[in-house]
GROMACS .gro file of C-alpha atoms in nm:
model
  259
    1MET     CA    1   1.557 -14.292  -5.917
    2ARG     CA    2   1.258 -14.510  -6.002
    3ASP     CA    3   1.028 -14.478  -6.303
    4PHE     CA    4   0.673 -14.587  -6.230
    5HIS     CA    5   0.527 -14.534  -6.578
    6LEU     CA    6   0.653 -14.684  -6.901
    7HIS     CA    7   0.509 -14.904  -7.173
    8SER     CA    8   0.601 -15.224  -7.354
    9SER     CA    9   0.484 -15.421  -7.655
   10TYR     CA   10   0.191 -15.540  -7.442
   11SER     CA   11   0.033 -15.209  -7.547
   12ASP     CA   12   0.199 -14.942  -7.764
   13GLY     CA   13   0.563 -14.965  -7.654
   14ALA     CA   14   0.872 -15.156  -7.760
   15PHE     CA   15   0.957 -15.514  -7.668
   16LEU     CA   16   0.946 -15.567  -7.293
   17PRO     CA   17   1.305 -15.703  -7.260
   18ALA     CA   18   1.441 -15.401  -7.447
   19MET     CA   19   1.256 -15.158  -7.220
   20VAL     CA   20   1.385 -15.335  -6.908
   21ASP     CA   21   1.741 -15.345  -7.042
   22ALA     CA   22   1.730 -14.972  -7.117
   23ALA     CA   23   1.603 -14.895  -6.766
   24ASP     CA   24   1.879 -15.114  -6.622
   25ALA     CA   25   2.144 -14.944  -6.835
   26ALA     CA   26   2.015 -14.602  -6.722
   27GLY     CA   27   2.088 -14.700  -6.361
   28LEU     CA   28   1.728 -14.693  -6.242
   29GLU     CA   29   1.652 -14.876  -5.918
   30GLY     CA   30   1.301 -14.968  -6.024
   31VAL     CA   31   1.077 -14.953  -6.328
   32GLY     CA   32   0.701 -14.997  -6.360
   33LEU     CA   33   0.550 -15.156  -6.669
   34ALA     CA   34   0.217 -14.977  -6.695
   35ASP     CA   35   0.071 -15.087  -7.026
   36HIS     CA   36  -0.253 -14.936  -7.153
   37CYS     CA   37  -0.580 -15.116  -7.096
   38VAL     CA   38  -0.938 -15.035  -7.198
   39VAL     CA   39  -1.223 -15.220  -7.025
   40THR     CA   40  -1.561 -15.117  -7.163
   41GLU     CA   41  -1.864 -15.228  -7.362
   42ARG     CA   42  -1.890 -14.896  -7.550
   43GLU     CA   43  -1.838 -14.958  -7.921
   44ALA     CA   44  -1.620 -14.656  -7.997
   45ALA     CA   45  -1.387 -14.731  -7.706
   46ARG     CA   46  -1.371 -15.097  -7.805
   47ASP     CA   47  -1.270 -14.989  -8.155
   48GLU     CA   48  -0.982 -14.788  -8.004
   49ARG     CA   49  -0.889 -15.086  -7.788
   50ALA     CA   50  -0.869 -15.308  -8.095
   51ARG     CA   51  -0.690 -15.046  -8.308
   52TYR     CA   52  -0.408 -14.982  -8.062
   53GLY     CA   53  -0.391 -15.315  -7.880
   54PHE     CA   54  -0.496 -15.179  -7.540
   55THR     CA   55  -0.595 -15.529  -7.431
   56LEU     CA   56  -0.390 -15.597  -7.120
   57ASP     CA   57  -0.699 -15.748  -6.958
   58GLN     CA   58  -0.650 -16.037  -7.202
   59THR     CA   59  -0.270 -16.058  -7.183
   60TYR     CA   60  -0.161 -15.955  -6.832
   61GLU     CA   61  -0.095 -16.313  -6.719
   62ARG     CA   62   0.125 -16.368  -7.025
   63ARG     CA   63   0.306 -16.043  -6.950
   64ARG     CA   64   0.365 -16.161  -6.593
   65ARG     CA   65   0.558 -16.456  -6.728
   66ALA     CA   66   0.771 -16.215  -6.931
   67ILE     CA   67   0.825 -15.999  -6.622
   68GLU     CA   68   0.940 -16.301  -6.420
   69GLN     CA   69   1.188 -16.390  -6.694
   70ALA     CA   70   1.317 -16.032  -6.700
   71ARG     CA   71   1.355 -16.030  -6.321
   72GLU     CA   72   1.585 -16.330  -6.339
   73ARG     CA   73   1.843 -16.148  -6.550
   74ALA     CA   74   1.806 -15.775  -6.473
   75ASP     CA   75   1.936 -15.581  -6.173
   76VAL     CA   76   1.657 -15.325  -6.189
   77GLU     CA   77   1.344 -15.399  -5.987
   78ILE     CA   78   1.043 -15.450  -6.215
   79TYR     CA   79   0.685 -15.365  -6.111
   80ASP     CA   80   0.372 -15.522  -6.258
   81ALA     CA   81   0.138 -15.227  -6.322
   82VAL     CA   82  -0.134 -15.106  -6.559
   83GLU     CA   83  -0.256 -14.777  -6.708
   84MET     CA   84  -0.636 -14.790  -6.733
   85ASN     CA   85  -0.845 -14.564  -6.952
   86TYR     CA   86  -1.108 -14.408  -6.725
   87GLU     CA   87  -1.459 -14.287  -6.790
   88PRO     CA   88  -1.715 -14.269  -6.508
   89ARG     CA   89  -1.958 -14.503  -6.687
   90ASP     CA   90  -1.691 -14.777  -6.695
   91GLU     CA   91  -1.621 -14.771  -6.320
   92GLN     CA   92  -1.784 -15.101  -6.235
   93ARG     CA   93  -1.603 -15.295  -6.507
   94ILE     CA   94  -1.272 -15.131  -6.423
   95GLY     CA   95  -1.312 -15.206  -6.054
   96GLU     CA   96  -1.398 -15.570  -6.118
   97PHE     CA   97  -1.099 -15.616  -6.348
   98LEU     CA   98  -0.850 -15.450  -6.112
   99ALA     CA   99  -0.978 -15.661  -5.821
  100ASP     CA  100  -0.931 -15.980  -6.022
  101ALA     CA  101  -0.594 -15.892  -6.177
  102GLU     CA  102  -0.423 -15.771  -5.857
  103PHE     CA  103  -0.153 -15.556  -6.014
  104GLU     CA  104   0.113 -15.416  -5.784
  105TYR     CA  105  -0.033 -15.074  -5.856
  106SER     CA  106  -0.259 -14.907  -6.111
  107LEU     CA  107  -0.257 -14.580  -6.302
  108GLY     CA  108  -0.580 -14.415  -6.412
  109SER     CA  109  -0.593 -14.180  -6.711
  110VAL     CA  110  -0.856 -13.967  -6.879
  111HIS     CA  111  -0.775 -14.005  -7.248
  112ALA     CA  112  -1.109 -13.907  -7.403
  113VAL     CA  113  -1.401 -13.675  -7.341
  114ASP     CA  114  -1.741 -13.751  -7.493
  115GLY     CA  115  -1.584 -13.989  -7.743
  116ARG     CA  116  -1.309 -13.749  -7.855
  117SER     CA  117  -0.946 -13.842  -7.793
  118ILE     CA  118  -0.786 -13.566  -7.591
  119GLN     CA  119  -0.458 -13.599  -7.782
  120SER     CA  120  -0.615 -13.561  -8.128
  121ALA     CA  121  -0.596 -13.195  -8.230
  122SER     CA  122  -0.815 -13.261  -8.533
  123ALA     CA  123  -1.101 -13.373  -8.308
  124PHE     CA  124  -1.133 -13.017  -8.177
  125ALA     CA  125  -1.032 -12.811  -8.481
  126GLY     CA  126  -1.391 -12.739  -8.586
  127LEU     CA  127  -1.518 -12.642  -8.240
  128SER     CA  128  -1.588 -12.289  -8.125
  129GLU     CA  129  -1.390 -12.131  -7.842
  130ALA     CA  130  -1.677 -12.191  -7.602
  131GLU     CA  131  -1.706 -12.555  -7.709
  132ARG     CA  132  -1.335 -12.607  -7.653
  133ASP     CA  133  -1.366 -12.457  -7.307
  134ARG     CA  134  -1.647 -12.702  -7.233
  135VAL     CA  135  -1.425 -12.992  -7.339
  136VAL     CA  136  -1.163 -12.881  -7.086
  137ASP     CA  137  -1.436 -12.848  -6.822
  138ARG     CA  138  -1.549 -13.203  -6.894
  139TYR     CA  139  -1.190 -13.329  -6.883
  140TYR     CA  140  -1.142 -13.194  -6.531
  141GLU     CA  141  -1.482 -13.322  -6.421
  142ASN     CA  142  -1.374 -13.669  -6.531
  143LEU     CA  143  -1.033 -13.627  -6.367
  144VAL     CA  144  -1.198 -13.543  -6.034
  145ALA     CA  145  -1.432 -13.841  -6.076
  146LEU     CA  146  -1.128 -14.063  -6.142
  147VAL     CA  147  -0.969 -13.950  -5.817
  148GLU     CA  148  -1.291 -13.979  -5.617
  149SER     CA  149  -1.353 -14.331  -5.747
  150GLU     CA  150  -1.055 -14.452  -5.537
  151LEU     CA  151  -0.993 -14.719  -5.802
  152PHE     CA  152  -0.637 -14.614  -5.878
  153ASP     CA  153  -0.307 -14.566  -5.702
  154VAL     CA  154  -0.184 -14.300  -5.945
  155ALA     CA  155  -0.353 -14.034  -6.156
  156ALA     CA  156  -0.146 -14.011  -6.473
  157HIS     CA  157  -0.053 -13.696  -6.674
  158LEU     CA  158  -0.307 -13.482  -6.490
  159ASP     CA  159  -0.345 -13.199  -6.740
  160LEU     CA  160  -0.337 -13.399  -7.063
  161THR     CA  161  -0.527 -13.123  -7.243
  162GLU     CA  162  -0.203 -12.922  -7.247
  163ARG     CA  163  -0.063 -13.160  -7.510
  164THR     CA  164  -0.327 -13.057  -7.763
  165PRO     CA  165  -0.294 -12.710  -7.923
  166PRO     CA  166  -0.670 -12.637  -7.955
  167LEU     CA  167  -0.712 -12.713  -7.581
  168ARG     CA  168  -0.381 -12.583  -7.447
  169GLY     CA  169  -0.395 -12.293  -7.202
  170ARG     CA  170  -0.768 -12.326  -7.134
  171ALA     CA  171  -0.738 -12.481  -6.789
  172THR     CA  172  -0.797 -12.237  -6.505
  173GLU     CA  173  -0.693 -12.202  -6.142
  174ASP     CA  174  -1.039 -12.329  -6.052
  175HIS     CA  175  -0.978 -12.651  -6.247
  176TYR     CA  176  -0.646 -12.697  -6.068
  177ARG     CA  177  -0.798 -12.621  -5.728
  178ARG     CA  178  -1.081 -12.871  -5.768
  179ALA     CA  179  -0.848 -13.147  -5.880
  180ALA     CA  180  -0.589 -13.071  -5.611
  181GLU     CA  181  -0.854 -13.075  -5.337
  182ALA     CA  182  -0.985 -13.409  -5.461
  183LEU     CA  183  -0.632 -13.551  -5.455
  184ALA     CA  184  -0.568 -13.412  -5.107
  185ASP     CA  185  -0.869 -13.612  -4.983
  186SER     CA  186  -0.776 -13.931  -5.171
  187ARG     CA  187  -0.529 -14.218  -5.152
  188THR     CA  188  -0.458 -14.158  -5.522
  189VAL     CA  189  -0.136 -13.970  -5.592
  190PRO     CA  190  -0.058 -13.766  -5.904
  191GLU     CA  191   0.254 -13.816  -6.113
  192ILE     CA  192   0.507 -13.582  -6.262
  193ASN     CA  193   0.508 -13.707  -6.621
  194ALA     CA  194   0.796 -13.639  -6.859
  195GLY     CA  195   0.634 -13.783  -7.171
  196ARG     CA  196   0.654 -13.450  -7.359
  197ALA     CA  197   0.919 -13.274  -7.152
  198LEU     CA  198   1.203 -13.309  -7.405
  199ARG     CA  199   1.004 -13.223  -7.715
  200ASP     CA  200   0.973 -12.878  -7.872
  201ALA     CA  201   0.676 -12.779  -7.656
  202GLY     CA  202   0.859 -12.880  -7.336
  203ILE     CA  203   0.539 -12.987  -7.161
  204VAL     CA  204   0.565 -13.135  -6.812
  205HIS     CA  205   0.257 -13.271  -6.642
  206PRO     CA  206   0.135 -13.113  -6.424
  207SER     CA  207   0.201 -12.753  -6.525
  208GLU     CA  208   0.374 -12.529  -6.273
  209PRO     CA  209   0.048 -12.363  -6.152
  210PHE     CA  210  -0.112 -12.705  -6.111
  211LEU     CA  211   0.195 -12.837  -5.926
  212ASP     CA  212   0.183 -12.532  -5.699
  213ALA     CA  213  -0.182 -12.608  -5.617
  214LEU     CA  214  -0.086 -12.965  -5.526
  215ARG     CA  215   0.208 -12.863  -5.311
  216GLU     CA  216   0.003 -12.600  -5.128
  217ARG     CA  217  -0.228 -12.882  -5.017
  218GLY     CA  218   0.052 -13.120  -4.921
  219VAL     CA  219  -0.018 -13.366  -5.201
  220GLY     CA  220   0.273 -13.602  -5.270
  221VAL     CA  221   0.374 -13.688  -5.624
  222THR     CA  222   0.525 -13.988  -5.795
  223VAL     CA  223   0.718 -13.984  -6.124
  224GLY     CA  224   0.702 -14.146  -6.467
  225THR     CA  225   0.893 -14.110  -6.791
  226ASP     CA  226   0.593 -14.238  -6.991
  227ALA     CA  227   0.854 -14.391  -7.221
  228HIS     CA  228   0.747 -14.607  -7.515
  229ARG     CA  229   1.092 -14.668  -7.664
  230PRO     CA  230   1.420 -14.776  -7.500
  231GLY     CA  231   1.602 -14.464  -7.617
  232GLU     CA  232   1.362 -14.238  -7.430
  233ILE     CA  233   1.420 -14.372  -7.080
  234ALA     CA  234   1.765 -14.244  -6.979
  235ASP     CA  235   1.716 -13.882  -7.094
  236ARG     CA  236   1.369 -13.854  -6.944
  237ALA     CA  237   1.482 -14.008  -6.614
  238ALA     CA  238   1.773 -13.763  -6.598
  239PHE     CA  239   1.533 -13.477  -6.672
  240LEU     CA  240   1.305 -13.588  -6.388
  241GLU     CA  241   1.597 -13.603  -6.145
  242ARG     CA  242   1.693 -13.244  -6.231
  243TYR     CA  243   1.331 -13.130  -6.218
  244LEU     CA  244   1.281 -13.278  -5.871
  245ASP     CA  245   1.611 -13.142  -5.741
  246ASP     CA  246   1.539 -12.791  -5.869
  247ARG     CA  247   1.207 -12.787  -5.683
  248GLY     CA  248   1.312 -12.974  -5.370
  249ILE     CA  249   1.059 -13.251  -5.431
  250ASP     CA  250   1.103 -13.595  -5.276
  251PRO     CA  251   0.875 -13.823  -5.480
  252VAL     CA  252   0.666 -14.100  -5.327
  253ALA     CA  253   0.595 -14.452  -5.447
  254PRO     CA  254   0.245 -14.549  -5.560
  255PRO     CA  255   0.035 -14.644  -5.256
  256GLY     CA  256   0.072 -15.005  -5.157
  257LEU     CA  257   0.407 -15.050  -5.331
  258ASP     CA  258   0.695 -15.119  -5.094
  259PRO     CA  259   0.974 -14.863  -5.146
   0.00000   0.00000   0.00000
């Protein structure tokens, strides 16, 4: 079992050594540190970057020193990765940064639509039903653009709108089909993300209908706990193992990463 998506104190997670130690203690063979990063000149997004510390473009070399230190003492293999916020208008800056930084692999995520954070229920509370449907439409348009950009190895938590009650359940088979077809034509692979799987809502990304659309088109999947704290890793990794076994799924590594 390898976990290709967790976070450290280089974004919004716990101290890097503690995350590595927890992955090691959980018996994982490999773990990918994929800290958040925002690369943009848009003021609102830069405010978010400053507020949450999504500044890996400024600290990734420092983090690499920490990774090398962790590799010297841990049995688990550690991967140097990144989770990039994606919007189509930031493509050039993102591409330039990824080319310069040369991570072992990269995750791309759509976290906002038209300046609204997808995970903020209050951002959509005052919208009409039709307006909420349009937000979901825009989310999937951006997700398809992310895949078609070919900037990323992994598309993270594909149906993030399902985490947000005002947006939950609004995605359609057409949304899933369009995204699955884009992924089938791309080097980018989607992940099965357990970041909300053990909470009350029991949300796994992608949803079962979305996963079915991917499997019908022969799209491989990778896996990530999306853990931010050491105590989350073991239970989420065990959940993913059961989830994969129940569905007969053999996960793949991010493209370009040696298994």
